PDB file of C-alpha atoms in Angstrom:
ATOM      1  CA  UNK A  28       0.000   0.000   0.000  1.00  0.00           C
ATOM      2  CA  UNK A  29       1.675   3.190  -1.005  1.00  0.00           C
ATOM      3  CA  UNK A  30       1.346   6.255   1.822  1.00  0.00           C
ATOM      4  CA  UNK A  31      -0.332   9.495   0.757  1.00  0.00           C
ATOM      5  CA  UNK A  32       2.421  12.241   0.350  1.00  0.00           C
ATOM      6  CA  UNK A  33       1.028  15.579   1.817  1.00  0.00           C
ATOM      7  CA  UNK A  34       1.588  18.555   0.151  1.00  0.00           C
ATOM      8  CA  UNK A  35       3.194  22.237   1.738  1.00  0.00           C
ATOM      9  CA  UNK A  36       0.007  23.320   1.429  1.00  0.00           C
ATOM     10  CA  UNK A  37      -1.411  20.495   3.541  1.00  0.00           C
ATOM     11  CA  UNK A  38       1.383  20.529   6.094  1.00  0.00           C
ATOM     12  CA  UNK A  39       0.604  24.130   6.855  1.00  0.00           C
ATOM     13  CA  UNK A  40      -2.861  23.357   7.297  1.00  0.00           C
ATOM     14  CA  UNK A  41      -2.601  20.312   9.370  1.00  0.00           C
ATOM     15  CA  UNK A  42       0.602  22.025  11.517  1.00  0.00           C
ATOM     16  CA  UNK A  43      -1.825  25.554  11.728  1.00  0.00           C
ATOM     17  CA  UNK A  44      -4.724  23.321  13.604  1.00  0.00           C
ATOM     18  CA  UNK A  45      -2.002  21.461  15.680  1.00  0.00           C
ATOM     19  CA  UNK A  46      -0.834  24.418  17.024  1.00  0.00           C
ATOM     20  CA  UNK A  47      -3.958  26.060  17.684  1.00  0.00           C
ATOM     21  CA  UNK A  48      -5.176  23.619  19.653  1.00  0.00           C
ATOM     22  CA  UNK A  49      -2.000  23.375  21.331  1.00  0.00           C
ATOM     23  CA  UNK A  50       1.480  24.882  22.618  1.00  0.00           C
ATOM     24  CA  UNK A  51       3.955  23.981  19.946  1.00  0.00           C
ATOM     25  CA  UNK A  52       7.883  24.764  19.246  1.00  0.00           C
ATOM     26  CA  UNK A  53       9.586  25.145  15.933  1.00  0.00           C
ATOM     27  CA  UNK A  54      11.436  22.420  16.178  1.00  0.00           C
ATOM     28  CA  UNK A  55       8.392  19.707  17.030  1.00  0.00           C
ATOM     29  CA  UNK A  56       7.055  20.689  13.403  1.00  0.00           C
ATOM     30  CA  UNK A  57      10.322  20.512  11.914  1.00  0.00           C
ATOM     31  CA  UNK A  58      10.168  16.743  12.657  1.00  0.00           C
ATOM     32  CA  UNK A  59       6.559  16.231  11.663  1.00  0.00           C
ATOM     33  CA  UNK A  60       7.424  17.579   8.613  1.00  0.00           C
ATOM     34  CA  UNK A  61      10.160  15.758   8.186  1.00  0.00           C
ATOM     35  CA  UNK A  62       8.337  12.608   8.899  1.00  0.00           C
ATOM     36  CA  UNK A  63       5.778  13.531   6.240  1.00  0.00           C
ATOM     37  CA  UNK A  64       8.945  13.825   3.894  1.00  0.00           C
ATOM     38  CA  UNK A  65       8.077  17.853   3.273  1.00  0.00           C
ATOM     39  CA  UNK A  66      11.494  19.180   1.018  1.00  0.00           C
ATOM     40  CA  UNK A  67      13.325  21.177   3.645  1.00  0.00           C
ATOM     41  CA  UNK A  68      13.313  24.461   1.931  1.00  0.00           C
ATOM     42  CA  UNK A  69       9.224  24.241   2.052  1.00  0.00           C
ATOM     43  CA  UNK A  70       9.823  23.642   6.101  1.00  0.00           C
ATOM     44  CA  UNK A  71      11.523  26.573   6.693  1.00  0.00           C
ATOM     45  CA  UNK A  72       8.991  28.300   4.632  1.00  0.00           C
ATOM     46  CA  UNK A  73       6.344  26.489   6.569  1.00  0.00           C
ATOM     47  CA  UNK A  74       7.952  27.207   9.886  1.00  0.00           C
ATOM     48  CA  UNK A  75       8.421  30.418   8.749  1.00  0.00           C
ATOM     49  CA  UNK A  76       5.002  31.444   8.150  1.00  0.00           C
ATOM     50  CA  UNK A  77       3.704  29.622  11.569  1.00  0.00           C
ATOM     51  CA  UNK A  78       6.429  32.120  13.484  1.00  0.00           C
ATOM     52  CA  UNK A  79       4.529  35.265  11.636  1.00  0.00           C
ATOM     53  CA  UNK A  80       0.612  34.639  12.397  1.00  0.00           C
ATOM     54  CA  UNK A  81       2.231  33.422  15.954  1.00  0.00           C
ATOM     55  CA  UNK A  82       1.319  29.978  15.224  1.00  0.00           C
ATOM     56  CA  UNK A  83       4.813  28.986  16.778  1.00  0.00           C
ATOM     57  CA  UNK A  84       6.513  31.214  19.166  1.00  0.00           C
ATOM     58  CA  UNK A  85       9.723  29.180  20.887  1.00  0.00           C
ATOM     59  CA  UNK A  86      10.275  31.911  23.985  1.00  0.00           C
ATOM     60  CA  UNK A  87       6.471  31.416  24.806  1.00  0.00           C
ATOM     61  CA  UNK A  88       6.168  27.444  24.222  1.00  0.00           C
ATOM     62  CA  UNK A  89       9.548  27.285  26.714  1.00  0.00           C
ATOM     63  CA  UNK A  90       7.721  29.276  29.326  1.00  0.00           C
ATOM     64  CA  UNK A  91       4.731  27.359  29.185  1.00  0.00           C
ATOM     65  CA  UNK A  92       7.178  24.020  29.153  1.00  0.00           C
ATOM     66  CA  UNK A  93       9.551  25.138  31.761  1.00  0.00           C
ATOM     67  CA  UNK A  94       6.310  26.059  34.347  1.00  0.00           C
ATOM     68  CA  UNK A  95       4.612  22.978  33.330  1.00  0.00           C
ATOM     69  CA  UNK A  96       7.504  20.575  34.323  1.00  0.00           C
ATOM     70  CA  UNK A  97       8.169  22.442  37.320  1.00  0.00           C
ATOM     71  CA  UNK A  98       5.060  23.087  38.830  1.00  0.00           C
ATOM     72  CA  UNK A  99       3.218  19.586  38.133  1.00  0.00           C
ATOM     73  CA  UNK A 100       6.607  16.739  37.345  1.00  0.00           C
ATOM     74  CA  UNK A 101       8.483  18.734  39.978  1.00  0.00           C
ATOM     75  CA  UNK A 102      11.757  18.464  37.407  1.00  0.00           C
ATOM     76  CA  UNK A 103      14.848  20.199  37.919  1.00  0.00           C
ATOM     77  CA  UNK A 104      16.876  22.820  36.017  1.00  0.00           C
ATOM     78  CA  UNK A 105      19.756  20.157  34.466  1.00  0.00           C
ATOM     79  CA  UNK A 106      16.168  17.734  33.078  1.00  0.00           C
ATOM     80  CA  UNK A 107      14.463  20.584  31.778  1.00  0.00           C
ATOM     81  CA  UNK A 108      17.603  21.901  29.738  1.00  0.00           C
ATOM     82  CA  UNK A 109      17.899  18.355  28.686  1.00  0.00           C
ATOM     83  CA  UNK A 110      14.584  17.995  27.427  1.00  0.00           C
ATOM     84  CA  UNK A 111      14.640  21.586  25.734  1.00  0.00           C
ATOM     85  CA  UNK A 112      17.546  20.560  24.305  1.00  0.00           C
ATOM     86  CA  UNK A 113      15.812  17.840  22.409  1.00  0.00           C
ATOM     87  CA  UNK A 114      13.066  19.478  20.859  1.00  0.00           C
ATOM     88  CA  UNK A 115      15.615  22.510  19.336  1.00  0.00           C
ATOM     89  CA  UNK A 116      15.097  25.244  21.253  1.00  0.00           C
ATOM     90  CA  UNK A 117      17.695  28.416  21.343  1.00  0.00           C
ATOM     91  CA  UNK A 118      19.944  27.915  24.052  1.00  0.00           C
ATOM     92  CA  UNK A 119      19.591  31.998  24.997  1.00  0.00           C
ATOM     93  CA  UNK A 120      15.872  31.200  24.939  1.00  0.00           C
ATOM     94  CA  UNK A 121      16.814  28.162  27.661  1.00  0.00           C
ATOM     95  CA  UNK A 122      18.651  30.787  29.262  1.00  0.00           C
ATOM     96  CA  UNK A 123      16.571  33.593  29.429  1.00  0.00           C
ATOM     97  CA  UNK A 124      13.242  31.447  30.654  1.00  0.00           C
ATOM     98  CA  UNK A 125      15.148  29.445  32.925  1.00  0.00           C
ATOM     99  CA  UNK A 126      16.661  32.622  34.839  1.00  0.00           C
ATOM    100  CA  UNK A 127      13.217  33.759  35.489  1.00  0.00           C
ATOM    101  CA  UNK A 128      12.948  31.004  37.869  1.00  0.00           C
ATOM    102  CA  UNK A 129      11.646  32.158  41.659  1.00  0.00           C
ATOM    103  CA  UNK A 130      14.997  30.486  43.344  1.00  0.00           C
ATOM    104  CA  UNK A 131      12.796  30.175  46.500  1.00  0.00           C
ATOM    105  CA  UNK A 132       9.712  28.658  44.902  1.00  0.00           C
ATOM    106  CA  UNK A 133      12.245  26.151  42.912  1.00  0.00           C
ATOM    107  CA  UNK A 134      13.961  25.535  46.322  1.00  0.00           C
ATOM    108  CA  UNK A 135      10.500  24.672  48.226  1.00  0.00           C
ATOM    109  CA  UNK A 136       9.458  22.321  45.227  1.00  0.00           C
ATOM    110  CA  UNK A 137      12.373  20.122  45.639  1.00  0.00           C
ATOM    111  CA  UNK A 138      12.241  20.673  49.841  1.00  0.00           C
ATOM    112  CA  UNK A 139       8.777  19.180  49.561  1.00  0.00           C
ATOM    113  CA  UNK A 140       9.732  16.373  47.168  1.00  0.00           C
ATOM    114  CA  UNK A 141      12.865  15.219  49.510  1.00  0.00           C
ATOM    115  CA  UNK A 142      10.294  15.208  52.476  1.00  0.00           C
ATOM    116  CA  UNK A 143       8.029  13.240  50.727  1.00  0.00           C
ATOM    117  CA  UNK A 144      10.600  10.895  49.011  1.00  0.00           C
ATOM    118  CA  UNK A 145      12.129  10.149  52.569  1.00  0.00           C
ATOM    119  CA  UNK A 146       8.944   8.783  54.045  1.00  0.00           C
ATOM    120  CA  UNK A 147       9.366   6.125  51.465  1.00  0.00           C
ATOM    121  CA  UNK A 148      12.942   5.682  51.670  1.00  0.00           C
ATOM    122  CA  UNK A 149      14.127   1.972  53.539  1.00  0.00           C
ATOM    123  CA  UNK A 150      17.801   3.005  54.895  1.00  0.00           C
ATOM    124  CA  UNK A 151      20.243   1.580  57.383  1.00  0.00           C
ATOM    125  CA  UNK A 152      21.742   4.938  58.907  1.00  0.00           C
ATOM    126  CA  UNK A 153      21.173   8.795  57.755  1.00  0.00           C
ATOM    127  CA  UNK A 154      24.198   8.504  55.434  1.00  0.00           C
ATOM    128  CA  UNK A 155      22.383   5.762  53.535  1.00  0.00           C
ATOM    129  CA  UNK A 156      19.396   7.819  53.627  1.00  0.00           C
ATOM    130  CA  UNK A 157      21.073  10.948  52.281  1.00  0.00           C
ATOM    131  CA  UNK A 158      22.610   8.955  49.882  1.00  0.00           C
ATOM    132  CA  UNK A 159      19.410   7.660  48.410  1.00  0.00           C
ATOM    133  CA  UNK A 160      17.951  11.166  49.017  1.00  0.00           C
ATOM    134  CA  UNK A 161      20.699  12.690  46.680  1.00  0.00           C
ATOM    135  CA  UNK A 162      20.257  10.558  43.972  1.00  0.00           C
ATOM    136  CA  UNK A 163      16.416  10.576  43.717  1.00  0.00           C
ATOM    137  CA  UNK A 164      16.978  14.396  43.962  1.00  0.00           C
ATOM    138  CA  UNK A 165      19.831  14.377  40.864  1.00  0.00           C
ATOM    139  CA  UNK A 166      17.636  11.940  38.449  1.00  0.00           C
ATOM    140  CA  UNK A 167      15.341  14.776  38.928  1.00  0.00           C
ATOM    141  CA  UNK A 168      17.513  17.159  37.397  1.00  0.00           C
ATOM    142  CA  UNK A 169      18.484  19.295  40.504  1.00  0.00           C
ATOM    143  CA  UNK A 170      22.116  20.495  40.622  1.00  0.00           C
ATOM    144  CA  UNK A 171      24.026  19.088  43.655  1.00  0.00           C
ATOM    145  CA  UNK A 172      24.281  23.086  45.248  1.00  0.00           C
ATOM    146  CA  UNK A 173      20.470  22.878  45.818  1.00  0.00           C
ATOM    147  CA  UNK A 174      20.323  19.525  47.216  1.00  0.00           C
ATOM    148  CA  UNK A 175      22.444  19.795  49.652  1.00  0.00           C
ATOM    149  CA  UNK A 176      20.706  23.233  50.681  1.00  0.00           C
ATOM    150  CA  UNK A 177      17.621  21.215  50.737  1.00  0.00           C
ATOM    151  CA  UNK A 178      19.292  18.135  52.779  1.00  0.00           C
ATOM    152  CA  UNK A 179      20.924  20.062  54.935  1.00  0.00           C
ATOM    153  CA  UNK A 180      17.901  22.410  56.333  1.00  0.00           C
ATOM    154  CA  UNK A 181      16.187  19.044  57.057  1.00  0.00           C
TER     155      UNK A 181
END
């Protein structure tokens, strides 16, 4: 069975709905498109016209992203980078969302995750328990200066 190419036209129209419907970045319809097998110079033209009727803006799908994973995942600052990292986004974009962080609000989201990680935690001393504590803490993509700020107020 042969697949059904789709056209620039198409693509615009299909990307257009997808992104009205939802928060999208640049680089998510860069790899629909390329999936669709779109010729790249009709992408960027596609992408293009997206970023001008504000289909697509990158800075505003990265705040909604970055608020999103820290609010409800409770994800640090090295995952996040990681994952905007993945879908293309401008590291000064990263940069520029990610310093508008509240240091105290991201410091009480991972306080409250350690306290209730540790209730769950099965350790033979405290330095098992930190241990375990730590690591939980640094799959979560917090950076090892805020964990032990958070460990160590406990």
């Amino acid at each position: 069975m042969m697949k059904k190419t789709i056209t620039p036209e198409e693509a615009y129209i299909k990307l257009s709905a997808l992104c009205a419907s939802a928060e999208h970045c640049s680089g998510e319809m860069i790899e629909k498109m390329q999936r669709w097998e779109i010729p790249a110079k009709d992408q960027a033209r596609i992408v293009e016209k997206l970023i001008e009727k504000q289909f697509i803006d990158d800075e505003r799908y990265c705040r909604a992203f970055v608020k999103d994973k820290i609010i409800y995942n409770k994800w640090g600052r090295r995952k996040i980078e990681q994952a905007l990292y993945m879908k293309h986004i401008d590291k000064g974009i990263q940069q520029r969302v990610l310093d508008e962080i509240d240091p105290s609000e991201y410091v009480e989201i991972l306080r409250q995750l350690l306290q209730q990680k540790a209730k769950s935690i099965k350790a033979v001393n405290d330095y098992e328990r930190t241990q375990k504590l730590m690591r939980f803490a640094m799959q979560r993509g917090f950076t090892m200066d805020i964990i032990h700020q958070c460990i160590n107020d406990d």
